[in-house]
PDB file of C-alpha atoms in Angstrom:
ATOM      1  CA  UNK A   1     119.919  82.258  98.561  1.00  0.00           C
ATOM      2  CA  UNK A   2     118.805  85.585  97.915  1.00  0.00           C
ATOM      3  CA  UNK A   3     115.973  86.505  94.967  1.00  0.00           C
ATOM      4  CA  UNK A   4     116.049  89.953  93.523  1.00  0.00           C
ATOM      5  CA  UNK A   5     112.639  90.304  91.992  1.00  0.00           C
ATOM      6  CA  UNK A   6     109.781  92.630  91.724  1.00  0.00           C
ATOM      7  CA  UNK A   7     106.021  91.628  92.851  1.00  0.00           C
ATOM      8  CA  UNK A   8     104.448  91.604  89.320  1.00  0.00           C
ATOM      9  CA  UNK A   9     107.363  90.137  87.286  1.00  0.00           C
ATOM     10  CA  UNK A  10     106.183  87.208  85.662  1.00  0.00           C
ATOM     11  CA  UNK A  11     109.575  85.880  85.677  1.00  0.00           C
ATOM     12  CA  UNK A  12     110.240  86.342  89.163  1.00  0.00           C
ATOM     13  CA  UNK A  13     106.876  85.110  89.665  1.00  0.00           C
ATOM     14  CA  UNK A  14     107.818  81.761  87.836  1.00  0.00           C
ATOM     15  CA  UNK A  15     111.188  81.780  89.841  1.00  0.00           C
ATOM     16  CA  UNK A  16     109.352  82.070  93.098  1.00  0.00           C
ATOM     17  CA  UNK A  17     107.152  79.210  92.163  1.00  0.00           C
ATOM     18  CA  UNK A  18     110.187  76.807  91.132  1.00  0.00           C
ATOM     19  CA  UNK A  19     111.947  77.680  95.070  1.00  0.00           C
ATOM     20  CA  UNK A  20     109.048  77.000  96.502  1.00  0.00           C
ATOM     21  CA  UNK A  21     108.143  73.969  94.737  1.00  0.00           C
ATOM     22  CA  UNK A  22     111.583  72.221  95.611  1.00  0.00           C
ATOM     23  CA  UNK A  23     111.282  73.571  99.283  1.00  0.00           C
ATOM     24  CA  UNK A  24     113.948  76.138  98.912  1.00  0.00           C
ATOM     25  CA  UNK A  25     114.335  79.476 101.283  1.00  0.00           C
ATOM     26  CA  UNK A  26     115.533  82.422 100.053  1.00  0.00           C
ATOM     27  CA  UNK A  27     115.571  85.835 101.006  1.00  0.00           C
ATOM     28  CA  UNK A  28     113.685  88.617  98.661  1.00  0.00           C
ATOM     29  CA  UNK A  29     115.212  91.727  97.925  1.00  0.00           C
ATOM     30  CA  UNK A  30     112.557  94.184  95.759  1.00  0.00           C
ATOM     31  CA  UNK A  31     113.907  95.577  92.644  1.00  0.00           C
ATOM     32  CA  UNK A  32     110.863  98.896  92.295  1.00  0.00           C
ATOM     33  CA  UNK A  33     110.040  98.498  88.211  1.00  0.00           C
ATOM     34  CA  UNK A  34     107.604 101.018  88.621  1.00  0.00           C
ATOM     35  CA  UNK A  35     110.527 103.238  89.767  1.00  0.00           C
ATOM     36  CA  UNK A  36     113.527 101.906  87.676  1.00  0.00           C
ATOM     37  CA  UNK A  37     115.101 100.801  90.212  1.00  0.00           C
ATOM     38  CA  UNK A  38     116.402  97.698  87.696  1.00  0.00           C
ATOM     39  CA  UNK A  39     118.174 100.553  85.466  1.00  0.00           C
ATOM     40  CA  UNK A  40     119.914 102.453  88.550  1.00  0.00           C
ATOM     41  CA  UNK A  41     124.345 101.656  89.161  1.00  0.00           C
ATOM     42  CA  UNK A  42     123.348  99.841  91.799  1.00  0.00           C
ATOM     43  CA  UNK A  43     121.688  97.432  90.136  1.00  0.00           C
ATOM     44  CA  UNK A  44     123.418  96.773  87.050  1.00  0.00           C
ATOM     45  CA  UNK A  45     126.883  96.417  88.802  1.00  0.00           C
ATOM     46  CA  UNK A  46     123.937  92.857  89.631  1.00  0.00           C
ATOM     47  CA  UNK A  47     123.123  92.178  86.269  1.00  0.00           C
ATOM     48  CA  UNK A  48     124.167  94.345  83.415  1.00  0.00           C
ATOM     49  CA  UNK A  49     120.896  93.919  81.269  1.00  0.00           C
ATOM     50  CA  UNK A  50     118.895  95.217  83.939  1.00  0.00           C
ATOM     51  CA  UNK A  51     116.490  92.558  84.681  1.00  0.00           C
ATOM     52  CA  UNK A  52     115.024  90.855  86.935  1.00  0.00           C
ATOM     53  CA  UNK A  53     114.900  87.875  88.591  1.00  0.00           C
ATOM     54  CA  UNK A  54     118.563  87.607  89.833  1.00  0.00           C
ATOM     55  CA  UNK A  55     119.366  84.764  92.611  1.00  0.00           C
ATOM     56  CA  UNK A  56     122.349  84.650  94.523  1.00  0.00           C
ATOM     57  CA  UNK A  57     123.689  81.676  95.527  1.00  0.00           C
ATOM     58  CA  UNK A  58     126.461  82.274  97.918  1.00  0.00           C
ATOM     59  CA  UNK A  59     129.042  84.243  95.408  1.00  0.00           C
ATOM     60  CA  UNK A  60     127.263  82.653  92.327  1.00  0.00           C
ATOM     61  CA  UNK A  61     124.794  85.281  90.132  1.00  0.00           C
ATOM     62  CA  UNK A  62     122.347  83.500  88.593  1.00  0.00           C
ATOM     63  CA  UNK A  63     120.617  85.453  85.835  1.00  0.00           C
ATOM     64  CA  UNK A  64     118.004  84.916  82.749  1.00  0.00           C
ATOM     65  CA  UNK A  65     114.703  83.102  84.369  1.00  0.00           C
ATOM     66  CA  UNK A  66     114.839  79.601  81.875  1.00  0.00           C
ATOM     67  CA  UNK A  67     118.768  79.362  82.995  1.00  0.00           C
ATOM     68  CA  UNK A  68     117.766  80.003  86.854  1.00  0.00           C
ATOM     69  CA  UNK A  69     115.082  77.254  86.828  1.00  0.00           C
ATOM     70  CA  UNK A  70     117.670  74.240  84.900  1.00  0.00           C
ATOM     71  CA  UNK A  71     120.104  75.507  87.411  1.00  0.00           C
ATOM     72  CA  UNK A  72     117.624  74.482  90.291  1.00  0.00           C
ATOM     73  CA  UNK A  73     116.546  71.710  88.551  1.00  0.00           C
ATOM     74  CA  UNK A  74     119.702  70.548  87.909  1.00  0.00           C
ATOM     75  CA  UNK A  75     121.670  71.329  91.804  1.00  0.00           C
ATOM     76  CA  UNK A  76     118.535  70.426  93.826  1.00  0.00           C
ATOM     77  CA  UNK A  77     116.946  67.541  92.035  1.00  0.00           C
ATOM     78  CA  UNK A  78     114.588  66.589  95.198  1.00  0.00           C
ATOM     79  CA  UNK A  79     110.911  67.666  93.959  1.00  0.00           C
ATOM     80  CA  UNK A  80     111.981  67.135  90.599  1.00  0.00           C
ATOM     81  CA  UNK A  81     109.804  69.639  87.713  1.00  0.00           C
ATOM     82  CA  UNK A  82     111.611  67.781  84.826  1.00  0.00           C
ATOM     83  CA  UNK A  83     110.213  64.159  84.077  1.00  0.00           C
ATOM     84  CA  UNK A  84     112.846  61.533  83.775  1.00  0.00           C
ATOM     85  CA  UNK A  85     112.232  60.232  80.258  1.00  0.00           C
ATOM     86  CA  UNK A  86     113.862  62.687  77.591  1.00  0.00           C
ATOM     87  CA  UNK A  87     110.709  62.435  75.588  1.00  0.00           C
ATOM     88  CA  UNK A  88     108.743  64.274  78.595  1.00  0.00           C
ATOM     89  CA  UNK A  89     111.327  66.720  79.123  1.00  0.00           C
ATOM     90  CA  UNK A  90     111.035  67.930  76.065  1.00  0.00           C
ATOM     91  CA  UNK A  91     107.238  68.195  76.097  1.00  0.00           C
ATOM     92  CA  UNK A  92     107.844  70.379  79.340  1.00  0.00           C
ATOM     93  CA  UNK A  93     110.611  72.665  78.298  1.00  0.00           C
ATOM     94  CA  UNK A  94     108.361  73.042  74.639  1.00  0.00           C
ATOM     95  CA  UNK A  95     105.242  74.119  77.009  1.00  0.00           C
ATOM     96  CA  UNK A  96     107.424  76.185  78.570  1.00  0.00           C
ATOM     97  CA  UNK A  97     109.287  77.900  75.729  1.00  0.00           C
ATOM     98  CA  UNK A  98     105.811  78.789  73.728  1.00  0.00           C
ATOM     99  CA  UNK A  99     105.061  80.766  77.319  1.00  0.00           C
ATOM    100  CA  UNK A 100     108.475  81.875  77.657  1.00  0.00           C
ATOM    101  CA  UNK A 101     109.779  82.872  74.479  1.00  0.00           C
ATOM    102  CA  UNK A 102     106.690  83.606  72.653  1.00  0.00           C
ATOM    103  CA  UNK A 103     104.128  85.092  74.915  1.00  0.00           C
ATOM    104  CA  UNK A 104     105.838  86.467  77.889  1.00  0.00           C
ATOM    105  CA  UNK A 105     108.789  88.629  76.105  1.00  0.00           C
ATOM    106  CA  UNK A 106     106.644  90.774  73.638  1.00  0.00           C
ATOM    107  CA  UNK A 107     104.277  91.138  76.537  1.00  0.00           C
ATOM    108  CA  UNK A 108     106.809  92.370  79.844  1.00  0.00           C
ATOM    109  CA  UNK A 109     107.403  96.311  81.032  1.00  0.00           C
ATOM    110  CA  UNK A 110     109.940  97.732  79.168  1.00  0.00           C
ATOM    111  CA  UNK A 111     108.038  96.346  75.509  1.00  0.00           C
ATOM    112  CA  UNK A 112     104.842  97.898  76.711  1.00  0.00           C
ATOM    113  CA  UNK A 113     107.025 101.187  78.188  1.00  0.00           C
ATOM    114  CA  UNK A 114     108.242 101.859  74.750  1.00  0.00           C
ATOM    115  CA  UNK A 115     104.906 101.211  73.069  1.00  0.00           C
ATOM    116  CA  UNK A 116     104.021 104.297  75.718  1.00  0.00           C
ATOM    117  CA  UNK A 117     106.601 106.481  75.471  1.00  0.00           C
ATOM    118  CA  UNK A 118     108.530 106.316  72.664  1.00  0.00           C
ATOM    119  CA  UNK A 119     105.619 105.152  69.946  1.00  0.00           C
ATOM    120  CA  UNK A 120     102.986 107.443  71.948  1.00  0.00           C
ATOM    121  CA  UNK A 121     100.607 104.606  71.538  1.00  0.00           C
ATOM    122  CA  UNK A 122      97.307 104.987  73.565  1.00  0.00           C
ATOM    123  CA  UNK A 123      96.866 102.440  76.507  1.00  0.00           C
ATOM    124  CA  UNK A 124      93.514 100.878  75.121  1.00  0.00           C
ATOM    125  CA  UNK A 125      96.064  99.967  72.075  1.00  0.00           C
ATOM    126  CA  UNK A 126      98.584  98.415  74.550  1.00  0.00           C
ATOM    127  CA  UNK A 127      95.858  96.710  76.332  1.00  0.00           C
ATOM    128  CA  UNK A 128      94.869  95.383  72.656  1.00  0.00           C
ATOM    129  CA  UNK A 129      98.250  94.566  72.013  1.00  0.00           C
ATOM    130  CA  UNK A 130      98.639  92.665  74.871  1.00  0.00           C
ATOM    131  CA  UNK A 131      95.562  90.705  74.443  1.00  0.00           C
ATOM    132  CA  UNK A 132      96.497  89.865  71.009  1.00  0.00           C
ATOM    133  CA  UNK A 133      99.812  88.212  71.696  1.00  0.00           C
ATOM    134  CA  UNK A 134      98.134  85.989  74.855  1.00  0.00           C
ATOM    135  CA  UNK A 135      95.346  84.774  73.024  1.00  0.00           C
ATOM    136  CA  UNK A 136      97.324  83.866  70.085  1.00  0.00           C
ATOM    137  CA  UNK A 137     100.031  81.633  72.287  1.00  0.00           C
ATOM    138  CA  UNK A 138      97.386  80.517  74.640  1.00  0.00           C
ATOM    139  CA  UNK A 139      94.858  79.018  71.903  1.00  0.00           C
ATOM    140  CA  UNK A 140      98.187  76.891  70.794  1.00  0.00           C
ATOM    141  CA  UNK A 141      98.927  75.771  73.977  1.00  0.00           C
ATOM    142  CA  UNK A 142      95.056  74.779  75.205  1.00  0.00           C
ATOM    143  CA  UNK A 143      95.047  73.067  71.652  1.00  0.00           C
ATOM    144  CA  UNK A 144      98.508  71.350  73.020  1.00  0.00           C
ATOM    145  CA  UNK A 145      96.623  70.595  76.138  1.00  0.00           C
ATOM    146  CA  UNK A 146      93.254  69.071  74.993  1.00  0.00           C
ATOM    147  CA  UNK A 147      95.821  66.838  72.770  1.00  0.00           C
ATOM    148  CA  UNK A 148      97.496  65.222  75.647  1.00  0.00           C
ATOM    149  CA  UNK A 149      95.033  62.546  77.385  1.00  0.00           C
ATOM    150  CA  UNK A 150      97.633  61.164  79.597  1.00  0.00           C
ATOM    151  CA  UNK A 151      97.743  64.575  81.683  1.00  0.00           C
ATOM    152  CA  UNK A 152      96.694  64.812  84.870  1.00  0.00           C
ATOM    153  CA  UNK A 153      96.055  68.290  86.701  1.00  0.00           C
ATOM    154  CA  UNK A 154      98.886  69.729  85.295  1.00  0.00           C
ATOM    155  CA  UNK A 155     100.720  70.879  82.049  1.00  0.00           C
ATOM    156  CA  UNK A 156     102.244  67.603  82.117  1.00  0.00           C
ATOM    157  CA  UNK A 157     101.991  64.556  84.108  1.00  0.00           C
ATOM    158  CA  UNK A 158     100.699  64.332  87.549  1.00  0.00           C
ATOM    159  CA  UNK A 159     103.085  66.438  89.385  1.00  0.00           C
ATOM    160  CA  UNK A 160     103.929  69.870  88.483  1.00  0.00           C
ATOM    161  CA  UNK A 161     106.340  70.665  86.337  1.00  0.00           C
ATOM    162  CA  UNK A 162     108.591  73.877  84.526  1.00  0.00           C
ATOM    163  CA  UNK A 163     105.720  74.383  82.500  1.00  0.00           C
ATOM    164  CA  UNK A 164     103.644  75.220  85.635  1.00  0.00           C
ATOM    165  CA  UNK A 165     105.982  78.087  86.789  1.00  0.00           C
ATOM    166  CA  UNK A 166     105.525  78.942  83.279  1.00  0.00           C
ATOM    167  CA  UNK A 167     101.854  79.158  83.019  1.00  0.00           C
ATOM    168  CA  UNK A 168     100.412  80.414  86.420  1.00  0.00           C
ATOM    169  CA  UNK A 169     102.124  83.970  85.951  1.00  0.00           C
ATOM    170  CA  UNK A 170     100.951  84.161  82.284  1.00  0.00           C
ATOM    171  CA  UNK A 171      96.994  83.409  83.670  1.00  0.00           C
ATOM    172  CA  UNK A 172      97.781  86.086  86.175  1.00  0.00           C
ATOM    173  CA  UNK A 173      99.114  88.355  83.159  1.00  0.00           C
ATOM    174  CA  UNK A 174      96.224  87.553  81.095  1.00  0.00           C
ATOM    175  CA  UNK A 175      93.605  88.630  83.391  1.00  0.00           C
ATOM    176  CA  UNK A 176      95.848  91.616  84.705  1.00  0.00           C
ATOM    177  CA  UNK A 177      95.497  92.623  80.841  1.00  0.00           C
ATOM    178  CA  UNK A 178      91.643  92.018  80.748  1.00  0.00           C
ATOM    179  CA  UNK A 179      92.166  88.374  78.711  1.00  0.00           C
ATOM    180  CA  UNK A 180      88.587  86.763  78.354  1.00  0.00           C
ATOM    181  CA  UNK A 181      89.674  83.285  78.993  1.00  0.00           C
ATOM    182  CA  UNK A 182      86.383  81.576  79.150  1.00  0.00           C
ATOM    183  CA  UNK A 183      88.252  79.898  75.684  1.00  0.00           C
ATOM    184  CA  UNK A 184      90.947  77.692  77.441  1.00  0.00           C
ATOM    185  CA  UNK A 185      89.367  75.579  79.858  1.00  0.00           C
ATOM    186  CA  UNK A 186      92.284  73.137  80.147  1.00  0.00           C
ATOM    187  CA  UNK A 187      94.754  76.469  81.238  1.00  0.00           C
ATOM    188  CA  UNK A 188      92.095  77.819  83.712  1.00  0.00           C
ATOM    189  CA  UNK A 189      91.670  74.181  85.222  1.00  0.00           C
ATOM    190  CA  UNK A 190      95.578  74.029  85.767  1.00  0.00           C
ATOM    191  CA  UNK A 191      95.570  77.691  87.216  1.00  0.00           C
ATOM    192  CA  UNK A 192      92.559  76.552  89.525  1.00  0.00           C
ATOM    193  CA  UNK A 193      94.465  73.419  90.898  1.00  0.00           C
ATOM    194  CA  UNK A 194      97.694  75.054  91.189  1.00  0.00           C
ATOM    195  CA  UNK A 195      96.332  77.833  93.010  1.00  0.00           C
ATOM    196  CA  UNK A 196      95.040  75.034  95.668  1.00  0.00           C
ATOM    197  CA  UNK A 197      98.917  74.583  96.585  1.00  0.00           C
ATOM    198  CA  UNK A 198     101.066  76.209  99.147  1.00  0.00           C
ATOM    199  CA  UNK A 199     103.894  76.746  96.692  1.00  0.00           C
ATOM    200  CA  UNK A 200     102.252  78.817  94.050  1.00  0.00           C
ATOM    201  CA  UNK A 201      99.655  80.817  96.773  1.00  0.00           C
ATOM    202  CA  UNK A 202     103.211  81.722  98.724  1.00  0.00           C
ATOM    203  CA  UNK A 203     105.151  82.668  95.146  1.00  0.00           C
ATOM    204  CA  UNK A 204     101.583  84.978  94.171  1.00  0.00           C
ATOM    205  CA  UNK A 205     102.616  88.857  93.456  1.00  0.00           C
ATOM    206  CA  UNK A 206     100.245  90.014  96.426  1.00  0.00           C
ATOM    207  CA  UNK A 207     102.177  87.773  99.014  1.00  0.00           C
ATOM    208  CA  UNK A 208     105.138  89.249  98.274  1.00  0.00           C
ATOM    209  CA  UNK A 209     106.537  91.978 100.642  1.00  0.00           C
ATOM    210  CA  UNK A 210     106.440  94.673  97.919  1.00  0.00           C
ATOM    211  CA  UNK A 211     102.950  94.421  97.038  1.00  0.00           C
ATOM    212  CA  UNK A 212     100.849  97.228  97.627  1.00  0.00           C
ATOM    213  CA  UNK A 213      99.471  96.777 101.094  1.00  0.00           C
ATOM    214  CA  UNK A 214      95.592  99.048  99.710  1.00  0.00           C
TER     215      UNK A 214
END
Protein backbone atom coordinates (compact mmCIF):
# COMPACT_ATOMS: atom_id res chain seq x y z
CA UNK A 1 0.00 0.00 0.00
CA UNK A 2 1.09 3.34 -0.62
CA UNK A 3 -0.03 6.58 1.79
CA UNK A 4 -0.01 9.98 0.22
CA UNK A 5 0.08 12.28 3.18
CA UNK A 6 1.78 15.29 4.49
CA UNK A 7 3.77 15.33 8.02
CA UNK A 8 1.34 17.66 9.92
CA UNK A 9 -2.02 16.45 8.49
CA UNK A 10 -4.04 15.41 11.21
CA UNK A 11 -5.78 13.11 8.99
CA UNK A 12 -2.89 11.48 7.65
CA UNK A 13 -1.66 11.51 11.05
CA UNK A 14 -4.81 9.45 12.22
CA UNK A 15 -4.35 7.22 9.03
CA UNK A 16 -0.78 6.49 9.94
CA UNK A 17 -1.81 5.54 13.39
CA UNK A 18 -4.71 3.05 12.17
CA UNK A 19 -1.69 1.11 9.62
CA UNK A 20 0.36 0.93 12.21
CA UNK A 21 -1.92 -0.22 14.77
CA UNK A 22 -3.10 -3.30 12.59
CA UNK A 23 0.64 -3.97 11.59
CA UNK A 24 0.27 -2.76 8.10
CA UNK A 25 3.37 -1.47 5.72
CA UNK A 26 2.97 1.00 3.42
CA UNK A 27 5.02 3.19 1.53
CA UNK A 28 4.75 7.23 2.10
CA UNK A 29 4.70 9.47 -0.64
CA UNK A 30 4.75 13.46 0.72
CA UNK A 31 2.11 15.61 -0.64
CA UNK A 32 4.17 19.51 0.34
CA UNK A 33 0.85 21.55 1.87
CA UNK A 34 3.03 24.21 2.62
CA UNK A 35 3.74 24.30 -1.16
CA UNK A 36 0.35 23.19 -2.72
CA UNK A 37 1.51 20.48 -3.90
CA UNK A 38 -2.26 18.83 -3.06
CA UNK A 39 -3.76 21.52 -5.65
CA UNK A 40 -1.09 20.82 -8.57
CA UNK A 41 -2.51 18.25 -12.03
CA UNK A 42 -0.56 15.88 -10.68
CA UNK A 43 -2.25 15.44 -7.80
CA UNK A 44 -5.76 15.83 -8.47
CA UNK A 45 -5.69 13.39 -11.51
CA UNK A 46 -5.20 11.28 -7.34
CA UNK A 47 -8.01 12.73 -5.79
CA UNK A 48 -10.03 15.47 -7.32
CA UNK A 49 -10.80 17.42 -3.99
CA UNK A 50 -7.30 17.84 -3.35
CA UNK A 51 -6.75 16.28 -0.09
CA UNK A 52 -4.91 14.36 1.66
CA UNK A 53 -4.55 11.24 3.01
CA UNK A 54 -4.96 9.06 -0.17
CA UNK A 55 -3.94 5.14 0.14
CA UNK A 56 -3.46 3.00 -2.64
CA UNK A 57 -4.20 -0.33 -2.44
CA UNK A 58 -2.98 -2.08 -5.48
CA UNK A 59 -5.36 -0.24 -8.27
CA UNK A 60 -7.90 0.71 -5.48
CA UNK A 61 -7.88 4.78 -4.35
CA UNK A 62 -8.94 5.06 -1.14
CA UNK A 63 -9.92 8.61 -0.22
CA UNK A 64 -11.77 10.70 2.76
CA UNK A 65 -9.83 9.69 6.22
CA UNK A 66 -13.30 8.15 8.25
CA UNK A 67 -13.89 5.95 4.85
CA UNK A 68 -10.00 4.89 4.79
CA UNK A 69 -10.03 3.74 8.45
CA UNK A 70 -13.75 1.39 8.06
CA UNK A 71 -12.05 0.23 4.96
CA UNK A 72 -9.05 -1.10 7.14
CA UNK A 73 -11.15 -2.00 9.72
CA UNK A 74 -13.30 -3.76 7.71
CA UNK A 75 -10.43 -5.82 5.04
CA UNK A 76 -7.87 -6.38 7.85
CA UNK A 77 -9.87 -7.16 10.93
CA UNK A 78 -6.65 -8.61 12.92
CA UNK A 79 -5.94 -5.79 15.70
CA UNK A 80 -9.39 -4.92 15.58
CA UNK A 81 -10.12 -0.71 16.63
CA UNK A 82 -13.93 -1.39 16.47
CA UNK A 83 -15.38 -3.33 19.59
CA UNK A 84 -17.59 -6.21 18.71
CA UNK A 85 -20.84 -5.24 20.44
CA UNK A 86 -22.81 -2.59 18.23
CA UNK A 87 -23.43 -0.62 21.36
CA UNK A 88 -19.46 0.04 21.64
CA UNK A 89 -19.07 0.74 18.13
CA UNK A 90 -21.12 3.33 18.25
CA UNK A 91 -19.58 4.92 21.34
CA UNK A 92 -16.24 4.78 19.23
CA UNK A 93 -17.32 6.07 15.89
CA UNK A 94 -19.46 9.03 18.18
CA UNK A 95 -15.88 9.84 19.93
CA UNK A 96 -14.60 9.87 16.79
CA UNK A 97 -17.09 11.95 14.79
CA UNK A 98 -17.17 14.93 17.61
CA UNK A 99 -13.10 14.96 16.70
CA UNK A 100 -13.68 14.39 13.18
CA UNK A 101 -16.50 16.28 12.07
CA UNK A 102 -16.64 18.91 14.61
CA UNK A 103 -13.21 19.89 15.70
CA UNK A 104 -10.81 18.85 13.09
CA UNK A 105 -12.63 20.34 9.77
CA UNK A 106 -13.14 24.05 10.91
CA UNK A 107 -9.66 23.76 12.29
CA UNK A 108 -7.33 22.13 9.00
CA UNK A 109 -5.09 24.40 6.33
CA UNK A 110 -7.10 25.51 3.75
CA UNK A 111 -10.02 26.96 6.63
CA UNK A 112 -7.23 28.75 8.39
CA UNK A 113 -5.57 29.78 4.65
CA UNK A 114 -8.71 31.58 3.81
CA UNK A 115 -9.13 33.15 7.24
CA UNK A 116 -5.41 34.56 6.03
CA UNK A 117 -5.78 35.44 2.78
CA UNK A 118 -8.95 36.00 1.66
CA UNK A 119 -10.61 37.53 5.14
CA UNK A 120 -7.08 39.29 5.92
CA UNK A 121 -7.59 38.16 9.43
CA UNK A 122 -4.49 38.66 11.74
CA UNK A 123 -2.76 35.36 12.93
CA UNK A 124 -3.26 36.07 16.78
CA UNK A 125 -7.14 35.94 15.54
CA UNK A 126 -6.55 32.55 13.79
CA UNK A 127 -4.64 31.33 16.69
CA UNK A 128 -7.89 32.50 18.77
CA UNK A 129 -10.00 30.93 16.40
CA UNK A 130 -8.41 27.87 16.58
CA UNK A 131 -8.35 27.69 20.25
CA UNK A 132 -11.93 28.40 20.41
CA UNK A 133 -13.19 25.54 18.31
CA UNK A 134 -10.69 22.84 20.36
CA UNK A 135 -11.66 23.84 23.63
CA UNK A 136 -15.24 23.86 22.85
CA UNK A 137 -15.19 20.01 21.33
CA UNK A 138 -12.61 18.94 23.77
CA UNK A 139 -14.56 20.07 27.10
CA UNK A 140 -17.52 17.73 25.51
CA UNK A 141 -15.50 14.99 24.94
CA UNK A 142 -13.38 15.03 28.55
CA UNK A 143 -17.03 15.47 29.96
CA UNK A 144 -17.79 12.16 27.67
CA UNK A 145 -14.71 10.70 29.17
CA UNK A 146 -14.99 11.33 32.97
CA UNK A 147 -18.66 9.75 32.26
CA UNK A 148 -17.43 6.42 31.19
CA UNK A 149 -16.02 4.37 34.36
CA UNK A 150 -15.61 1.22 32.50
CA UNK A 151 -12.62 2.80 30.37
CA UNK A 152 -9.43 1.78 30.65
CA UNK A 153 -6.35 3.82 29.16
CA UNK A 154 -8.07 4.61 26.25
CA UNK A 155 -11.10 6.45 24.62
CA UNK A 156 -12.81 3.29 24.95
CA UNK A 157 -12.15 0.00 26.38
CA UNK A 158 -8.82 -1.42 27.06
CA UNK A 159 -7.37 -1.57 23.69
CA UNK A 160 -7.18 1.26 21.39
CA UNK A 161 -9.62 2.06 19.27
CA UNK A 162 -10.82 4.65 16.03
CA UNK A 163 -11.29 7.12 18.53
CA UNK A 164 -7.53 6.98 19.39
CA UNK A 165 -6.37 7.78 15.78
CA UNK A 166 -8.87 10.37 16.29
CA UNK A 167 -7.64 12.03 19.35
CA UNK A 168 -3.75 11.85 19.42
CA UNK A 169 -3.48 14.23 16.25
CA UNK A 170 -6.09 16.65 17.72
CA UNK A 171 -3.71 16.83 21.25
CA UNK A 172 -0.89 17.38 18.85
CA UNK A 173 -3.12 20.17 17.05
CA UNK A 174 -4.09 21.65 20.23
CA UNK A 175 -0.76 22.31 21.56
CA UNK A 176 0.62 23.16 17.95
CA UNK A 177 -2.17 26.01 18.34
CA UNK A 178 -1.04 27.01 21.94
CA UNK A 179 -4.31 24.98 23.64
CA UNK A 180 -3.87 25.22 27.55
CA UNK A 181 -5.01 21.78 28.27
CA UNK A 182 -4.28 21.58 31.90
CA UNK A 183 -8.55 21.31 31.69
CA UNK A 184 -8.87 17.71 30.23
CA UNK A 185 -7.00 15.43 32.26
CA UNK A 186 -8.74 12.29 30.96
CA UNK A 187 -7.50 13.44 27.02
CA UNK A 188 -3.91 14.24 28.22
CA UNK A 189 -3.80 10.80 30.17
CA UNK A 190 -4.85 8.96 26.83
CA UNK A 191 -2.27 11.11 24.78
CA UNK A 192 0.40 10.17 27.55
CA UNK A 193 -0.29 6.33 27.29
CA UNK A 194 -0.65 6.27 23.67
CA UNK A 195 2.44 8.04 23.16
CA UNK A 196 4.15 4.99 25.25
CA UNK A 197 3.32 2.75 22.03
CA UNK A 198 5.30 1.94 18.99
CA UNK A 199 2.35 2.55 16.69
CA UNK A 200 1.48 6.10 17.46
CA UNK A 201 5.50 7.26 18.25
CA UNK A 202 6.17 5.68 14.46
CA UNK A 203 2.75 7.49 12.89
CA UNK A 204 4.10 11.11 14.92
CA UNK A 205 4.53 14.12 12.21
CA UNK A 206 8.37 14.42 13.19
CA UNK A 207 9.03 10.65 12.26
CA UNK A 208 7.84 11.08 9.12
CA UNK A 209 10.34 11.52 6.19
CA UNK A 210 9.05 15.02 5.34
CA UNK A 211 9.51 16.56 8.58
CA UNK A 212 11.83 19.24 8.87
CA UNK A 213 15.13 17.66 9.73
CA UNK A 214 16.23 21.57 12.10
Amino acid sequence: MTLYGYFRSGTAYRTRIALNLKGLDYENIAINLAQDEQLEAAFKAINPQGLVPVLQADDLLLYQSPAILEWLEETYPEHALLPNDATGRMHVRALSAMIGCDIHPINNRRILQYLRNELSIEDEDVIAWCNRWITDGFLALETRLAADKNRGNYCYGDRPTLADCYLIPQVSSARRFKVDLTAYPNIVAIDTHCQTMQAFMDAAPMMQPDAPKN
